[in-house]
Coordinates of C-alpha atoms in Angstrom, one line a residue:
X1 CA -0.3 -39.1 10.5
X2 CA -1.5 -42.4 9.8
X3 CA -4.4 -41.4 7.7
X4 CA -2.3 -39.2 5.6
X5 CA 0.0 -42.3 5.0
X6 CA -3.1 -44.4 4.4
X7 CA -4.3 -42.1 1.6
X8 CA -1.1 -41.4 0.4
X9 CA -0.7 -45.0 -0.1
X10 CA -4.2 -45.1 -1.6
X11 CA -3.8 -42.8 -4.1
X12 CA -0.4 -44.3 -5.3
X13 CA -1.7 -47.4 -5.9
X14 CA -4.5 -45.7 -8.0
X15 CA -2.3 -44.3 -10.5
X16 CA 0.5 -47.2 -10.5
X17 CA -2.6 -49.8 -11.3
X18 CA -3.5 -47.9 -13.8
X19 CA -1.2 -49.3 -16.4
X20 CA -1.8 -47.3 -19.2
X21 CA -1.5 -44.5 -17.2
X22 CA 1.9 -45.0 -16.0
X23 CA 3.3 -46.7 -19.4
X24 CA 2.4 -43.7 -21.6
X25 CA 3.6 -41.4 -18.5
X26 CA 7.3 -43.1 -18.7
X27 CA 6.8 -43.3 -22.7
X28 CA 6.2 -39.2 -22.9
X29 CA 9.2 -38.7 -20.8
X30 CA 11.2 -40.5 -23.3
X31 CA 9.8 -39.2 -26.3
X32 CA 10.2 -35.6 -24.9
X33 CA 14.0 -36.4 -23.8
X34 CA 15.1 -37.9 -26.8
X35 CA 13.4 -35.3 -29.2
X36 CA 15.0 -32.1 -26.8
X37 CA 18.2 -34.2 -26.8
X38 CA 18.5 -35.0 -30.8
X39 CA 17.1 -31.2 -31.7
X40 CA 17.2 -28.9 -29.6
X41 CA 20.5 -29.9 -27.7
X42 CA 21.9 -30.5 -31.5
X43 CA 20.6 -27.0 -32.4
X44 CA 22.5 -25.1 -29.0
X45 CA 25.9 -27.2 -29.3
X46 CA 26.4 -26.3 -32.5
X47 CA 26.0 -22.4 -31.7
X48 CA 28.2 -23.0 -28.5
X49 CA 30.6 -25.0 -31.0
X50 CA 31.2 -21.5 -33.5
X51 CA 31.2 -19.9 -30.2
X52 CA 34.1 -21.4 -28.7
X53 CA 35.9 -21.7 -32.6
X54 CA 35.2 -17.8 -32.7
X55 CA 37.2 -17.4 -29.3
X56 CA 40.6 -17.5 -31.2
X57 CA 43.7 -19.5 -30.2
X58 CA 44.5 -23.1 -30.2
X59 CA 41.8 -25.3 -29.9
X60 CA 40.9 -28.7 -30.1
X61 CA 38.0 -28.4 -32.5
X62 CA 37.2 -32.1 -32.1
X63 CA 37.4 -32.1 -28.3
X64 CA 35.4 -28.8 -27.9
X65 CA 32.6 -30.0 -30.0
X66 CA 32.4 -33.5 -27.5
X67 CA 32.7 -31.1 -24.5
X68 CA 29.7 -28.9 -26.4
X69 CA 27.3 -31.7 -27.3
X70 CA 27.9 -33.0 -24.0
X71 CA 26.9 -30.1 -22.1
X72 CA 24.0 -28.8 -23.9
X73 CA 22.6 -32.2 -23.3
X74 CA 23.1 -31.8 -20.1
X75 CA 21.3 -28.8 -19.8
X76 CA 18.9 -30.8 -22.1
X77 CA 18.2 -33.1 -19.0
X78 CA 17.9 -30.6 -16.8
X79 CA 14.9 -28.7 -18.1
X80 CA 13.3 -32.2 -19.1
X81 CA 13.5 -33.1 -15.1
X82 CA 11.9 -30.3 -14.0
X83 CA 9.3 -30.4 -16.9
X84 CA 8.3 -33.9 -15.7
X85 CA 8.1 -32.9 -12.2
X86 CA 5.2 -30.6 -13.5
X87 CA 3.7 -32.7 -15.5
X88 CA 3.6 -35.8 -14.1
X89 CA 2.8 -34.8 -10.9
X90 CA -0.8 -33.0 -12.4
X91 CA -1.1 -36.8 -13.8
X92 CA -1.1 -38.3 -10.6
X93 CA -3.3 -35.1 -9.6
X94 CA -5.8 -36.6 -11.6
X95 CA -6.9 -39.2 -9.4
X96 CA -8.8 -36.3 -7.2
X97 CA -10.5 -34.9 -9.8
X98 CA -11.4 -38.3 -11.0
X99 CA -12.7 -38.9 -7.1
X100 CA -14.8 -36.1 -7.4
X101 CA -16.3 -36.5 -11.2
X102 CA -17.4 -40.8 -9.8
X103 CA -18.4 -39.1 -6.5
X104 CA -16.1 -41.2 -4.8
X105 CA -14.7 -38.4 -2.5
X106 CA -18.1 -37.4 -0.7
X107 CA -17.8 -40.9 0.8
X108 CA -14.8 -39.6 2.9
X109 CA -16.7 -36.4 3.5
X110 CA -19.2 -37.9 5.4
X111 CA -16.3 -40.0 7.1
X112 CA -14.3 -38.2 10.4
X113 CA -11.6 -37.7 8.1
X114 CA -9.8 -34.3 8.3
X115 CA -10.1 -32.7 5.3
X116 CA -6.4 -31.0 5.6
X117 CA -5.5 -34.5 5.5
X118 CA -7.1 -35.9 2.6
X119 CA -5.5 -33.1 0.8
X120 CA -2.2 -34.3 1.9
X121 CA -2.7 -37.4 0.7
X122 CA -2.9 -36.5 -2.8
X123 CA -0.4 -34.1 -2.7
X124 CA 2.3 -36.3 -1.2
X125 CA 1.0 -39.5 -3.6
X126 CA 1.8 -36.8 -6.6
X127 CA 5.2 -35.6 -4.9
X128 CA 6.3 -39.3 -4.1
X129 CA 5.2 -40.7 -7.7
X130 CA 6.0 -37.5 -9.8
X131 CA 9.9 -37.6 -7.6
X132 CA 10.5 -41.2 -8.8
X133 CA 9.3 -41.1 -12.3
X134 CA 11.9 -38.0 -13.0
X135 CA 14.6 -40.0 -10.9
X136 CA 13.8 -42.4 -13.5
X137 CA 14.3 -40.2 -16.5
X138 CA 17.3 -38.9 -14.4
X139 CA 18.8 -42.5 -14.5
X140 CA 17.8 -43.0 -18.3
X141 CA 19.6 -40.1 -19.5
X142 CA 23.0 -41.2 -17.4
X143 CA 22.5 -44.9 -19.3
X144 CA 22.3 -42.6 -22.5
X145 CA 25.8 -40.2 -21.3
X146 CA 27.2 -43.7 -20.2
X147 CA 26.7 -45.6 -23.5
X148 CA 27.5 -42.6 -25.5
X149 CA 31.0 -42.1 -23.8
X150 CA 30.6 -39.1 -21.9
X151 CA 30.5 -41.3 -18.3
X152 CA 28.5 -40.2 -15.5
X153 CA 27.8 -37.1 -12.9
X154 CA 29.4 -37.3 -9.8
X155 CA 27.9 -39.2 -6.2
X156 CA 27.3 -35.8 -4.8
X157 CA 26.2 -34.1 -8.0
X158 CA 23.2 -36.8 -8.5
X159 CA 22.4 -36.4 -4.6
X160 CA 21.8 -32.6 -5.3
X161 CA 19.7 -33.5 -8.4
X162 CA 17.3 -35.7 -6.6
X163 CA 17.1 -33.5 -3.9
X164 CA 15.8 -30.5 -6.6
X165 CA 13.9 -33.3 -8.0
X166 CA 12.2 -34.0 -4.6
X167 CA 11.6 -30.4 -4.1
X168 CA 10.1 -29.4 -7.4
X169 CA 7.7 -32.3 -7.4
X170 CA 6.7 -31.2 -3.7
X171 CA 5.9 -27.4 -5.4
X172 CA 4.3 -28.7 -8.4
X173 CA 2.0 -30.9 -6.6
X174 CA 0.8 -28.6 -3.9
X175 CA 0.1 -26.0 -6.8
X176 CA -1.7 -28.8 -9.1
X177 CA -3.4 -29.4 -6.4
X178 CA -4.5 -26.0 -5.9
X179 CA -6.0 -25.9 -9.5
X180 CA -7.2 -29.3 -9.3
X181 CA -9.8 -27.8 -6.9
X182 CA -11.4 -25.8 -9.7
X183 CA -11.7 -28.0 -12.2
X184 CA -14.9 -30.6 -12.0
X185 CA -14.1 -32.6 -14.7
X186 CA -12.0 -35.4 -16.7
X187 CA -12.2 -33.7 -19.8
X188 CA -11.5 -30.1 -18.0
X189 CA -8.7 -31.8 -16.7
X190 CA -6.9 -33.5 -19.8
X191 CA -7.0 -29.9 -21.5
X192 CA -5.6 -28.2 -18.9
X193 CA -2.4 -30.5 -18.8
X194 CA -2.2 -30.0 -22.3
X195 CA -2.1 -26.5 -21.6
X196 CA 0.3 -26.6 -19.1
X197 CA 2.8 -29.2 -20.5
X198 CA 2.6 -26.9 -23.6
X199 CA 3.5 -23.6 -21.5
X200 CA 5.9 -25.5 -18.9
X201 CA 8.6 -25.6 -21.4
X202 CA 9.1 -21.4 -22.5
X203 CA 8.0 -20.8 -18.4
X204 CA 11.2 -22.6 -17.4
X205 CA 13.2 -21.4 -20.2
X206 CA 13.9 -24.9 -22.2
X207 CA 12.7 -23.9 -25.4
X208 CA 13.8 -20.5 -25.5
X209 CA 16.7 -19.8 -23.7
X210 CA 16.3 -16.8 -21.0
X211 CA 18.7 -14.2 -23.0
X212 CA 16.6 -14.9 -26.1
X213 CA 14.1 -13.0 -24.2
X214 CA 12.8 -9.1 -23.2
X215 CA 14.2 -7.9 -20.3
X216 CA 10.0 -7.9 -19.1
X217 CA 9.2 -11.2 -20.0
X218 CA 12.5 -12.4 -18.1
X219 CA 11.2 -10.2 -15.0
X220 CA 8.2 -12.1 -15.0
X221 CA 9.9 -15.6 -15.1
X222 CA 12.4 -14.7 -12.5
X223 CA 9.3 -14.6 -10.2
X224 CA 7.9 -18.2 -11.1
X225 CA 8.8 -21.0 -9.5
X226 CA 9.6 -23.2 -13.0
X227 CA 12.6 -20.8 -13.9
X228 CA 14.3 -20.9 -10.8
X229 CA 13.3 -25.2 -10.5
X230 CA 15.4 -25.3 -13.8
X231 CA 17.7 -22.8 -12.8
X232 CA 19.0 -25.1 -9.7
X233 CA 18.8 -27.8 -12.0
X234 CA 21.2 -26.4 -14.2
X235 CA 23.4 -24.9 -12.2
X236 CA 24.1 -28.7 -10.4
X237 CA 24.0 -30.4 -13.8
X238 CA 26.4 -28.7 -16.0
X239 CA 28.8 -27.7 -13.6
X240 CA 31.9 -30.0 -14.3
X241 CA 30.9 -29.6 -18.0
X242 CA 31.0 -26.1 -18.3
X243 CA 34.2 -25.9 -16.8
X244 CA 35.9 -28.6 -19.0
X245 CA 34.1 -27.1 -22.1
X246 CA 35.4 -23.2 -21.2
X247 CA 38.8 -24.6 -19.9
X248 CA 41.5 -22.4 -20.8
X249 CA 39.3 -19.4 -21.7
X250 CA 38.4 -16.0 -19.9
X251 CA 36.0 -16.7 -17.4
X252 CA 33.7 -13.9 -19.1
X253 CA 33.3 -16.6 -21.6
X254 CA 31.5 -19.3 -19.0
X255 CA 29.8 -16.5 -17.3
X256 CA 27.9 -15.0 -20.4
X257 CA 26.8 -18.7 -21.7
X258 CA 25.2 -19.7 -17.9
X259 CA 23.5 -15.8 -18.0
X260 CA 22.4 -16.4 -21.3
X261 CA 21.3 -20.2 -20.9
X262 CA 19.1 -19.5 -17.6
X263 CA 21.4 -21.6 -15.7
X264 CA 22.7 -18.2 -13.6
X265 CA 19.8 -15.6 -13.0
X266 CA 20.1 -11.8 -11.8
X267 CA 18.0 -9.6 -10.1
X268 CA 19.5 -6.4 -11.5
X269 CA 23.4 -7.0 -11.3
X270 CA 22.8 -9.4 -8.1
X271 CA 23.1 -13.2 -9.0
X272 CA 19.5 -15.3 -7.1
X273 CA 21.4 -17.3 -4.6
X274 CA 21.0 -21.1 -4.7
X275 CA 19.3 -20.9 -1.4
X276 CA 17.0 -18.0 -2.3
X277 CA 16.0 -20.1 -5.2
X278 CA 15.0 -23.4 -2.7
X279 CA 13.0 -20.4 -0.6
X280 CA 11.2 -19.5 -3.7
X281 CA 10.0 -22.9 -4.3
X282 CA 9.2 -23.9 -0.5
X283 CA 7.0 -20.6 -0.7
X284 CA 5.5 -21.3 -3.5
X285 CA 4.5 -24.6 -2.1
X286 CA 3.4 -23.6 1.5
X287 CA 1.1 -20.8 0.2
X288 CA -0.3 -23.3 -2.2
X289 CA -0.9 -25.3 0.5
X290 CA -2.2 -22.4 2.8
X291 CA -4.6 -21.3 0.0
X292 CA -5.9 -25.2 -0.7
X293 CA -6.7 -25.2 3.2
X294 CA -8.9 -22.4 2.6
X295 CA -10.4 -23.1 0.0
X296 CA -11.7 -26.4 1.0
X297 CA -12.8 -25.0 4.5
X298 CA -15.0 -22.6 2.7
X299 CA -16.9 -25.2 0.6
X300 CA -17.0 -27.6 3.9
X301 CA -18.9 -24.5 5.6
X302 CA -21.5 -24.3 2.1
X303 CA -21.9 -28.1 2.5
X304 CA -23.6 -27.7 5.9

């Protein structure tokens, strides 16, 4: 255990020295959160705005559009958390494949090192890094709810967010991890995070939302782990919201915007359980893991 907290501590302070690394890491998030917050969110709350107008009765047109705005950018946040915890994560990643390229890691090859553990230690460096950068953007976007008026989610609301948080980063980097293993180079490297942090967004259903799309495509994005990461997210993030925001409405109304938004998911006419969701993930993660460990056992057997 103390090797893998040696290495883990290693490859930290490999990424959090380089400054550049970590300053255009926090500016992305930003730039990414206030462009999904100003567009995007601006985009959704004014649908859900006509939405709730078009429900009849007597409403508060000025209150419904604060409640509206207010929890489409929640849902905004949401999706950029668990964005970040993909892509930030495959950042920190980088410092392995950036080992191998300078042929830095043969000299803990030839070292007693396990090699199970060396793996650990850049996947926990990229889960403890990736978790506090998004707790970062977590706090940035309550500064920006605080400032705007809108206060602040609740003590045990922001627990259940960084716990997600925590979570997702630990899948993401035990499956960027997995990939990192077949890529050899910076330049490999760079382009597939451009891949990815181009694909992460429709996979977890931010930039489309989920009833936007076939019932197939949905199918296959009910399997991955990114829909259901966002999905949890959601769920936690816009609960008190939604309520105020469909206050005084049939509860069809709520129940069609979170099926329709990604934020519930159904298998059939069965609703994916909050704690199947967290199994989905772990699985995800541990077979990662499981694969990694074989992976590298087969090239230590071509190495001798």
């Amino acid at each position: 255990m103390e090797t893998v907290l040696y290495l883990t501590k290693r490859n930290c302070k490999i990424f959090l020295r380089d400054r550049a690394a970590v300053f255009f890491s926090v500016l992305s998030m930003m730039i990414v959160l206030g462009l999904m917050v100003v567009f995007l969110g601006k985009m959704q709350s004014d649908g859900l705005v006509e939405l709730l107008a078009g429900m009849g009765g007597e409403r508060d047109l000025v209150q419904d559009e604060k409640n509206a705005v207010y929890l489409v950018q929640l849902w905004t946040l949401g999706g950029i958390l668990v964005v970040n915890s993909v892509t930030v994560t495959m950042t920190v990643l980088g410092n392995m494949v950036r080992d191998e390229t300078r042929k830095r890691i043969m000299a803990f090859y030839v070292t007693p090192v396990n090699r199970v553990k060396l793996s650990l230690g850049y996947i926990f460096a990229a889960w403890l890094v990736g978790t506090g950068m998004c707790v970062l953007t977590l706090a940035a976007g309550e500064i920006y709810f605080l400032v705007r008026g809108y206060g602040v989610l609740g003590a045990a609301a922001l627990l259940k967010i960084v716990g997600i948080i925590a979570l997702c980063a630990f899948t993401f980097s035990a499956l960027g991890y997995l990939a990192a293993l077949f890529v050899h180079s910076d330049s490999a490297w760079s382009g597939l995070l451009t891949v990815i942090g181009t694909l992460v967004g429709f996979l977890g259903g931010i930039y489309l939302p989920l009833g936007s799309l076939s019932e197939n495509l949905q199918g296959v994005l009910k399997c991955l782990p990114v829909l259901n990461g966002t999905s949890m997210m959601w769920s936690v993030c816009t609960r008190e919201a939604a309520g105020e925001t469909f206050a005084g409405l049939p509860d069809v109304a709520g129940e069609v915007f979170r099926k329709e938004m990604g934020i519930t998911i159904f298998w059939g006419e069965r609703e994916i359980l909050l704690w199947e969701q967290v199994a989905i993930l772990l699985v995800y993660g541990i077979i990662a893991i499981a694969v990694a460990a074989l992976v590298n056992r087969r090239r230590k057997l071509k190495d001798r």
